[in-house]
DNA sequence: CCTGTTCCATACAGACTGTATGTTAGAAGA
DNA sequence: TCTTCTAACATACAGTCTGTATGGAACAGG
């Protein structure tokens, strides 16, 4: 079951090394894709930043789009983790009713989306680079599940009226995404954040069962 | 003031011919961009479909992205015209209150967005190809104005509560865009249309001043 | 010690974009 | 009418980028 110490250590070192180069590639690609976009970033730029050669890139990834998929997956993963973290923290501290909890959740979701990497890579480049089916699969895997189950719970608890979860999830995510992009590109982020939050609040009241 | 007949006719023929080649390029590019996307479509493919050479393309347009801008402008223009048409028709036939008129307007907006060219070129490829500022300028010019002034009117008339127009317009447009994409990619378009419409209705009720 | 595999570097071929140059048809003036 | 000039293309070329094929070095296993 256990290999000799030296062998295992060596194995680990080797495996760790290859994992390192892979991480370096993803990290470099993430920075460059977020800065200049997908097509404006050459594979040569990426491997230069990662301090490897193109051979390493095409050893670890099928092609450039495959590398992008890994990068976008990482972005989505980071976002999902951040959201879970925030949500648990909120669930502990606040103890309002389910409805206000949900509303506050959306507001902090909006704040979390205010991240340049996420916006550029996941929201802007993603759909065009991967095509809608692959993009959707990635988002389904990482991001939507959270939102969807939270909405399902809200419906079960009766805080919002029964509605088809699928389109509701997609449309709310798009709503918040667009709001975050609006805030990011506004000259005055402060007021933009306030206004977008207000509009979001108003729209969400339409979902409430009580109507308030 | 008026040039000689022969000269003018000749001029017109010539001008018309050059306009023809330009239109042919835009038309061919529009079809191919909508089918295969921007990067997957080579300039050679475009000029072959338009039955000209690459020289003509680079005579009329600065580069490939410039051609795309023209294509997307045409798509947005078509959409805007369709919306105006529908709206005037609805204003004549129906004569409900401003609130129901607005709601119906959004539903038909949703139906109008169900167009493959529009979805792929304007909603998916546009932001990635042109970058967000140029994309926003185009949409601002063609599409948002309509929606924005209709919303402003609704606020003036008191059918929806006062709200910042800027983010409201963007977010509602994004909402409808996402809904149209959701419908387009669903297996069962019928039920998807119904469900998305229902969610849209619920969200819109949040805007209503009366809350109904 | 020998062999096979993993991991990566280098070299190469194909495609694509943009530009520079050539060419033709029509407009304009004398 | 003749010349000239310019718009509207066509063609040829150069640079860049992606993906692949080849080669080698390190390491694990027998």
Coordinates of C-alpha atoms (C1' of nucleotides) in Angstrom, one line a residue:
Chain A
X1 CA 0.0 0.0 0.0
X2 CA 2.8 2.5 1.0
X3 CA 5.7 2.9 -1.4
X4 CA 9.3 3.3 -0.1
X5 CA 9.9 6.7 1.5
X6 CA 12.4 7.9 -1.1
X7 CA 10.2 6.9 -4.0
X8 CA 7.2 8.5 -2.6
X9 CA 9.0 11.7 -1.8
X10 CA 10.4 11.8 -5.2
X11 CA 7.1 11.2 -6.7
X12 CA 5.6 14.0 -4.7
X13 CA 8.3 16.4 -5.7
X14 CA 7.8 15.5 -9.3
X15 CA 4.1 15.7 -9.2
X16 CA 4.3 19.0 -7.3
X17 CA 6.6 20.4 -9.9
X18 CA 4.3 19.6 -12.8
X19 CA 1.4 21.0 -10.8
X20 CA 3.4 24.1 -10.3
X21 CA 3.9 24.7 -14.0
X22 CA 0.3 24.1 -14.6
X23 CA -0.7 26.6 -11.9
X24 CA 1.8 29.1 -13.2
X25 CA 0.3 28.8 -16.7
X26 CA -3.3 29.3 -15.4
X27 CA -2.2 32.2 -13.2
X28 CA -0.4 34.0 -15.9
X29 CA -3.2 33.4 -18.4
X30 CA -5.7 34.7 -15.9
X31 CA -3.9 37.9 -15.4
X32 CA -3.4 38.5 -19.1
X33 CA -6.8 37.4 -20.2
X34 CA -8.3 39.8 -17.7
X35 CA -6.1 42.6 -18.8
X36 CA -6.0 42.4 -22.6
X37 CA -8.7 39.9 -23.4
X38 CA -8.5 36.4 -25.0
X39 CA -7.6 37.2 -28.6
X40 CA -5.2 40.0 -27.8
X41 CA -3.2 37.7 -25.6
X42 CA -0.8 35.5 -27.5
X43 CA 0.3 32.1 -26.2
X44 CA 3.8 33.4 -26.3
X45 CA 2.9 36.2 -23.8
X46 CA 1.4 33.6 -21.5
X47 CA 4.3 31.2 -21.4
X48 CA 6.7 34.2 -21.0
X49 CA 4.8 35.3 -17.9
X50 CA 4.8 31.8 -16.6
X51 CA 8.5 31.4 -17.4
X52 CA 8.0 28.2 -19.5
X53 CA 7.7 27.5 -23.2
X54 CA 4.8 26.9 -25.4
X55 CA 5.6 23.2 -25.3
X56 CA 4.5 23.1 -21.6
X57 CA 1.3 24.9 -22.5
X58 CA 0.3 22.4 -25.2
X59 CA 1.4 19.5 -23.0
X60 CA -1.0 20.5 -20.2
X61 CA -3.8 21.9 -22.3
X62 CA -5.4 20.7 -25.6
X63 CA -5.4 24.2 -27.0
X64 CA -5.7 27.9 -26.1
X65 CA -9.4 27.6 -25.5
X66 CA -8.8 24.7 -23.1
X67 CA -6.5 26.9 -21.1
X68 CA -9.2 29.6 -21.1
X69 CA -11.7 27.1 -19.8
X70 CA -9.4 26.2 -16.9
X71 CA -8.9 29.9 -16.1
X72 CA -12.6 30.7 -16.2
X73 CA -13.3 27.6 -14.0
X74 CA -10.9 29.0 -11.5
X75 CA -12.6 32.4 -11.5
X76 CA -16.0 30.9 -11.1
X77 CA -14.7 28.7 -8.3
X78 CA -13.2 31.6 -6.5
X79 CA -16.5 33.5 -6.8
X80 CA -18.5 30.6 -5.5
X81 CA -16.3 30.2 -2.5
X82 CA -16.5 33.8 -1.7
X83 CA -20.2 33.7 -1.9
X84 CA -20.5 30.7 0.3
X85 CA -18.2 32.3 2.8
X86 CA -20.2 35.5 2.9
X87 CA -23.5 33.7 3.1
X88 CA -22.5 31.6 6.1
X89 CA -21.1 34.6 7.8
X90 CA -24.4 36.4 7.2
X91 CA -26.5 33.5 8.4
X92 CA -24.6 33.5 11.6
X93 CA -24.6 37.2 12.4
X94 CA -28.0 38.3 11.1
X95 CA -31.1 36.4 12.1
X96 CA -33.8 38.1 10.3
X97 CA -36.6 36.4 8.3
X98 CA -35.8 34.4 5.2
X99 CA -36.9 37.2 3.0
X100 CA -34.6 39.9 4.2
X101 CA -31.8 37.3 4.4
X102 CA -32.4 36.6 0.7
X103 CA -32.4 40.3 -0.2
X104 CA -29.2 41.0 1.7
X105 CA -27.7 37.9 -0.1
X106 CA -28.4 39.5 -3.4
X107 CA -26.8 42.7 -2.4
X108 CA -23.6 41.0 -1.3
X109 CA -23.7 38.9 -4.5
X110 CA -23.7 42.2 -6.3
X111 CA -20.7 43.4 -4.4
X112 CA -18.9 40.1 -5.0
X113 CA -19.4 40.4 -8.7
X114 CA -17.4 43.7 -8.6
X115 CA -14.2 42.0 -9.6
X116 CA -12.3 42.8 -12.8
X117 CA -11.1 39.3 -13.5
X118 CA -14.5 37.8 -13.0
X119 CA -16.3 40.4 -15.1
X120 CA -13.9 40.3 -18.0
X121 CA -13.2 36.6 -18.1
X122 CA -16.5 35.0 -17.0
X123 CA -19.0 37.6 -18.1
X124 CA -17.6 39.2 -21.2
X125 CA -15.1 36.8 -22.9
X126 CA -16.5 33.5 -21.7
X127 CA -19.6 33.3 -23.8
X128 CA -17.8 34.4 -27.0
X129 CA -14.8 32.2 -26.5
X130 CA -16.3 28.9 -25.3
X131 CA -19.7 29.2 -26.9
X132 CA -22.8 29.2 -25.0
X133 CA -23.1 25.5 -24.2
X134 CA -19.7 25.1 -22.7
X135 CA -20.0 28.4 -20.9
X136 CA -23.3 27.4 -19.5
X137 CA -22.0 24.0 -18.4
X138 CA -19.2 25.7 -16.4
X139 CA -21.5 28.3 -14.8
X140 CA -24.0 25.6 -14.0
X141 CA -21.4 23.6 -12.3
X142 CA -19.9 26.4 -10.2
X143 CA -22.2 29.2 -9.8
X144 CA -25.8 28.6 -10.5
X145 CA -26.2 25.7 -8.1
X146 CA -25.8 28.0 -5.1
X147 CA -28.2 30.6 -6.3
X148 CA -30.7 28.0 -7.5
X149 CA -30.8 26.1 -4.2
X150 CA -31.1 29.3 -2.2
X151 CA -34.1 30.3 -4.4
X152 CA -35.6 26.9 -4.1
X153 CA -35.4 27.1 -0.3
X154 CA -36.9 30.6 -0.3
X155 CA -39.8 29.2 -2.3
X156 CA -40.2 26.3 0.0
X157 CA -40.2 28.5 3.0
X158 CA -42.8 30.7 1.3
X159 CA -40.8 33.9 1.3
X160 CA -41.2 34.2 -2.5
X161 CA -44.0 33.0 -4.6
X162 CA -43.7 29.7 -6.5
X163 CA -41.9 30.2 -9.8
X164 CA -39.9 28.1 -12.3
X165 CA -36.4 27.9 -10.8
X166 CA -34.5 27.5 -14.1
X167 CA -35.3 30.8 -15.8
X168 CA -35.5 32.6 -12.4
X169 CA -31.9 31.7 -11.6
X170 CA -30.5 32.6 -15.0
X171 CA -32.4 35.9 -15.1
X172 CA -31.4 37.0 -11.6
X173 CA -27.8 36.1 -12.3
X174 CA -27.9 38.1 -15.5
X175 CA -29.5 41.0 -13.6
X176 CA -26.8 41.1 -11.0
X177 CA -24.0 40.6 -13.6
X178 CA -25.2 43.6 -15.6
X179 CA -25.6 45.7 -12.5
X180 CA -22.0 44.9 -11.5
X181 CA -20.8 45.8 -15.0
X182 CA -22.7 49.0 -14.8
X183 CA -21.2 49.9 -11.5
X184 CA -17.7 49.0 -12.7
X185 CA -17.8 51.3 -15.7
X186 CA -19.5 54.2 -14.1
X187 CA -17.4 57.3 -13.3
X188 CA -18.9 57.6 -9.8
X189 CA -18.9 54.1 -8.4
X190 CA -20.5 55.2 -5.2
X191 CA -23.7 56.6 -6.6
X192 CA -23.8 53.9 -9.3
X193 CA -23.6 51.2 -6.5
X194 CA -26.4 52.9 -4.6
X195 CA -28.7 53.3 -7.7
X196 CA -28.1 49.8 -8.9
X197 CA -28.8 48.4 -5.5
X198 CA -32.0 50.4 -5.3
X199 CA -33.3 49.1 -8.7
X200 CA -32.3 45.6 -7.7
X201 CA -34.3 46.0 -4.5
X202 CA -37.4 47.2 -6.3
X203 CA -37.2 44.3 -8.8
X204 CA -36.8 41.8 -6.1
X205 CA -39.9 43.0 -4.3
X206 CA -41.8 41.6 -7.3
X207 CA -40.8 38.2 -6.2
X208 CA -42.0 38.5 -2.6
X209 CA -45.1 36.6 -1.7
X210 CA -46.3 39.4 0.6
X211 CA -45.6 42.1 -2.0
X212 CA -43.6 44.2 0.4
Chain B
X1 CA -27.8 73.3 -58.3
X2 CA -28.7 70.4 -60.6
X3 CA -25.9 68.7 -62.6
X4 CA -26.4 67.6 -66.2
X5 CA -28.6 64.5 -66.6
X6 CA -26.0 62.2 -68.0
X7 CA -23.4 63.1 -65.4
X8 CA -25.8 62.7 -62.5
X9 CA -27.1 59.4 -63.8
X10 CA -23.6 58.1 -64.2
X11 CA -22.7 59.4 -60.8
X12 CA -25.7 57.7 -59.3
X13 CA -24.9 54.4 -61.0
X14 CA -21.4 54.5 -59.8
X15 CA -22.3 55.5 -56.3
X16 CA -25.0 52.8 -56.2
X17 CA -22.5 50.2 -57.4
X18 CA -20.0 51.0 -54.6
X19 CA -22.9 51.0 -52.1
X20 CA -23.9 47.6 -53.4
X21 CA -20.5 46.1 -52.7
X22 CA -20.5 47.5 -49.3
X23 CA -23.9 46.1 -48.6
X24 CA -22.9 42.8 -50.0
X25 CA -19.9 42.7 -47.6
X26 CA -22.1 43.6 -44.6
X27 CA -24.7 41.1 -45.6
X28 CA -22.3 38.3 -46.0
X29 CA -20.4 39.1 -42.8
X30 CA -23.6 39.2 -40.9
X31 CA -24.6 35.8 -42.0
X32 CA -21.2 34.2 -41.3
X33 CA -20.7 36.0 -38.0
X34 CA -24.1 34.8 -36.8
X35 CA -23.4 31.3 -37.9
X36 CA -19.7 30.7 -37.0
X37 CA -18.9 33.6 -34.8
X38 CA -16.3 36.4 -35.3
X39 CA -13.0 34.7 -35.0
X40 CA -14.0 31.5 -36.7
X41 CA -15.0 33.6 -39.8
X42 CA -12.0 34.5 -42.0
X43 CA -12.0 37.6 -44.2
X44 CA -11.5 35.3 -47.1
X45 CA -14.8 33.6 -46.3
X46 CA -16.6 36.9 -46.2
X47 CA -15.3 38.2 -49.5
X48 CA -16.0 34.9 -51.1
X49 CA -19.6 35.0 -50.0
X50 CA -19.9 38.6 -51.1
X51 CA -18.2 37.8 -54.4
X52 CA -15.4 40.4 -54.1
X53 CA -11.8 40.3 -53.0
X54 CA -10.2 41.3 -49.7
X55 CA -9.1 44.5 -51.4
X56 CA -12.7 45.7 -51.4
X57 CA -13.1 44.8 -47.8
X58 CA -10.1 46.8 -46.7
X59 CA -11.1 49.6 -48.9
X60 CA -14.5 50.1 -47.3
X61 CA -13.5 49.2 -43.7
X62 CA -10.5 49.9 -41.6
X63 CA -10.2 46.4 -40.4
X64 CA -12.2 43.3 -39.6
X65 CA -13.5 44.7 -36.3
X66 CA -14.7 47.8 -38.2
X67 CA -16.7 45.6 -40.5
X68 CA -18.2 43.8 -37.4
X69 CA -19.1 47.2 -36.0
X70 CA -21.1 47.9 -39.1
X71 CA -22.8 44.5 -39.0
X72 CA -23.7 44.9 -35.4
X73 CA -25.0 48.4 -36.0
X74 CA -27.3 47.0 -38.7
X75 CA -28.6 44.3 -36.4
X76 CA -29.3 46.9 -33.6
X77 CA -31.0 49.1 -36.1
X78 CA -33.2 46.3 -37.4
X79 CA -34.2 45.5 -33.8
X80 CA -35.0 49.1 -33.0
X81 CA -37.2 49.5 -36.0
X82 CA -39.0 46.3 -35.2
X83 CA -39.6 47.5 -31.7
X84 CA -40.9 50.9 -32.8
X85 CA -43.2 49.2 -35.2
X86 CA -44.6 46.8 -32.6
X87 CA -45.0 49.6 -30.1
X88 CA -47.0 51.9 -32.4
X89 CA -49.2 49.0 -33.5
X90 CA -49.9 48.2 -29.8
X91 CA -50.5 51.8 -28.9
X92 CA -53.2 51.9 -31.6
X93 CA -54.9 48.6 -31.0
X94 CA -54.8 48.3 -27.2
X95 CA -55.9 51.2 -25.1
X96 CA -55.3 50.0 -21.5
X97 CA -53.6 52.0 -18.8
X98 CA -50.0 52.9 -19.0
X99 CA -48.9 50.1 -16.7
X100 CA -50.4 47.2 -18.7
X101 CA -49.1 48.8 -21.9
X102 CA -45.6 48.9 -20.5
X103 CA -45.9 45.3 -19.4
X104 CA -47.1 44.1 -22.7
X105 CA -44.3 46.2 -24.3
X106 CA -41.7 44.2 -22.3
X107 CA -43.2 40.9 -23.4
X108 CA -43.1 41.8 -27.0
X109 CA -39.6 43.1 -26.5
X110 CA -38.8 39.6 -25.2
X111 CA -40.2 38.1 -28.4
X112 CA -38.3 40.4 -30.6
X113 CA -35.1 39.4 -29.0
X114 CA -35.7 35.9 -30.1
X115 CA -33.6 36.3 -33.3
X116 CA -30.4 34.3 -33.9
X117 CA -28.5 37.1 -35.6
X118 CA -29.3 39.5 -32.9
X119 CA -28.5 37.2 -30.1
X120 CA -25.2 36.0 -31.4
X121 CA -23.8 39.2 -32.9
X122 CA -25.1 41.8 -30.5
X123 CA -25.4 39.9 -27.2
X124 CA -22.7 37.4 -27.4
X125 CA -19.9 38.4 -29.7
X126 CA -20.4 42.2 -29.5
X127 CA -19.0 42.8 -26.0
X128 CA -16.0 40.6 -26.5
X129 CA -15.1 41.9 -30.0
X130 CA -15.7 45.6 -29.6
X131 CA -14.9 45.9 -26.0
X132 CA -17.4 47.3 -23.6
X133 CA -17.1 51.0 -24.3
X134 CA -17.6 50.7 -28.1
X135 CA -20.4 48.2 -27.6
X136 CA -22.1 50.4 -25.1
X137 CA -21.9 53.3 -27.5
X138 CA -23.6 51.4 -30.2
X139 CA -26.4 50.1 -28.0
X140 CA -26.8 53.5 -26.5
X141 CA -27.3 54.9 -29.9
X142 CA -29.7 52.4 -31.3
X143 CA -31.5 50.5 -28.6
X144 CA -31.4 52.0 -25.1
X145 CA -32.9 55.3 -26.1
X146 CA -36.2 53.7 -26.9
X147 CA -36.4 51.7 -23.7
X148 CA -35.1 54.6 -21.6
X149 CA -37.7 57.1 -22.8
X150 CA -40.5 54.7 -22.4
X151 CA -39.4 54.1 -18.8
X152 CA -39.1 57.8 -18.2
X153 CA -42.6 58.4 -19.5
X154 CA -43.9 55.6 -17.3
X155 CA -42.3 57.3 -14.3
X156 CA -43.7 60.7 -15.3
X157 CA -47.1 59.2 -15.6
X158 CA -46.8 57.6 -12.3
X159 CA -47.3 54.0 -13.4
X160 CA -43.9 52.9 -11.9
X161 CA -42.2 54.5 -8.9
X162 CA -39.4 57.0 -9.4
X163 CA -36.1 55.3 -10.0
X164 CA -32.7 56.1 -11.6
X165 CA -33.3 55.6 -15.3
X166 CA -29.7 54.7 -16.2
X167 CA -29.2 51.5 -14.3
X168 CA -32.9 50.6 -14.6
X169 CA -32.6 50.6 -18.4
X170 CA -29.4 48.6 -18.5
X171 CA -30.7 46.1 -16.0
X172 CA -34.0 45.5 -17.7
X173 CA -32.4 45.2 -21.1
X174 CA -30.0 42.6 -19.6
X175 CA -32.9 40.8 -18.0
X176 CA -34.8 40.5 -21.3
X177 CA -31.6 39.6 -23.2
X178 CA -30.8 36.7 -20.9
X179 CA -34.4 35.6 -21.0
X180 CA -34.3 35.5 -24.8
X181 CA -31.1 33.5 -24.7
X182 CA -32.6 31.1 -22.2
X183 CA -35.6 30.6 -24.4
X184 CA -33.5 30.1 -27.5
X185 CA -31.3 27.4 -26.0
X186 CA -34.1 25.5 -24.3
X187 CA -35.2 22.2 -25.7
X188 CA -38.9 23.1 -25.3
X189 CA -39.2 26.7 -26.5
X190 CA -42.9 26.8 -25.7
X191 CA -42.7 26.2 -22.0
X192 CA -39.4 28.1 -21.7
X193 CA -41.2 31.1 -23.3
X194 CA -44.0 30.8 -20.9
X195 CA -41.9 30.4 -17.8
X196 CA -39.5 33.2 -18.7
X197 CA -42.5 35.5 -19.4
X198 CA -43.9 34.6 -16.0
X199 CA -40.7 35.4 -14.2
X200 CA -40.4 38.7 -16.1
X201 CA -43.9 39.6 -15.1
X202 CA -43.2 39.0 -11.5
X203 CA -40.0 41.0 -11.5
X204 CA -41.8 43.9 -13.2
X205 CA -44.5 44.1 -10.6
X206 CA -41.7 45.2 -8.2
X207 CA -41.5 48.4 -10.3
X208 CA -45.2 49.2 -10.1
X209 CA -46.2 52.0 -7.9
X210 CA -49.4 50.3 -6.9
X211 CA -47.6 47.0 -6.2
X212 CA -50.1 45.1 -8.2
Chain C
dC1 C1' 21.2 -1.5 -16.4
dC2 C1' 17.7 -1.1 -19.5
dT3 C1' 13.3 0.4 -21.0
dG4 C1' 9.3 3.1 -21.1
dT5 C1' 6.8 7.1 -19.8
dT6 C1' 6.2 11.8 -18.3
dC7 C1' 7.3 16.4 -19.0
dC8 C1' 8.8 19.8 -21.5
dA9 C1' 11.7 22.6 -25.3
dT10 C1' 12.4 23.5 -30.2
dA11 C1' 11.4 23.6 -35.0
dC12 C1' 8.2 23.7 -38.5
dA13 C1' 3.9 24.1 -41.3
dG14 C1' -0.4 26.3 -42.1
dA15 C1' -3.6 30.1 -41.7
dC16 C1' -4.9 34.6 -41.1
dT17 C1' -4.6 39.6 -40.9
dG18 C1' -3.2 44.0 -42.6
dT19 C1' -0.5 46.7 -45.9
dA20 C1' 1.7 48.0 -50.0
dT21 C1' 1.5 48.1 -54.8
dG22 C1' -0.7 47.7 -59.3
dT23 C1' -4.8 48.4 -62.4
dT24 C1' -9.0 49.9 -64.4
dA25 C1' -13.0 52.7 -65.0
dG26 C1' -15.2 56.9 -64.7
dA27 C1' -15.2 62.2 -63.6
dA28 C1' -13.5 66.6 -64.7
dG29 C1' -11.1 70.2 -67.0
dA30 C1' -9.1 72.2 -71.2
Chain D
dT1 C1' -11.7 64.6 -77.6
dC2 C1' -7.7 64.2 -75.0
dT3 C1' -5.5 64.3 -70.8
dT4 C1' -5.4 63.7 -66.0
dC5 C1' -6.7 62.6 -61.6
dT6 C1' -9.0 59.8 -58.4
dA7 C1' -12.1 56.4 -56.5
dA8 C1' -12.6 51.5 -56.3
dC9 C1' -11.1 47.8 -56.4
dA10 C1' -7.5 43.3 -57.2
dT11 C1' -3.1 41.1 -56.2
dA12 C1' 1.1 40.1 -53.9
dC13 C1' 3.6 40.1 -49.8
dA14 C1' 5.2 40.3 -45.0
dG15 C1' 4.4 39.6 -40.2
dT16 C1' 2.1 37.1 -36.5
dC17 C1' -0.1 33.4 -34.4
dT18 C1' -1.7 28.8 -33.5
dG19 C1' -1.2 23.9 -33.4
dT20 C1' 1.8 19.9 -34.2
dA21 C1' 5.7 17.0 -34.8
dT22 C1' 10.1 15.9 -33.3
dG23 C1' 13.7 15.6 -29.9
dG24 C1' 15.7 15.1 -25.4
dA25 C1' 16.1 14.8 -20.4
dA26 C1' 14.7 13.1 -16.0
dC27 C1' 12.7 9.5 -13.5
dA28 C1' 10.1 5.2 -12.3
dG29 C1' 10.0 0.3 -12.8
dG30 C1' 11.6 -4.3 -13.7

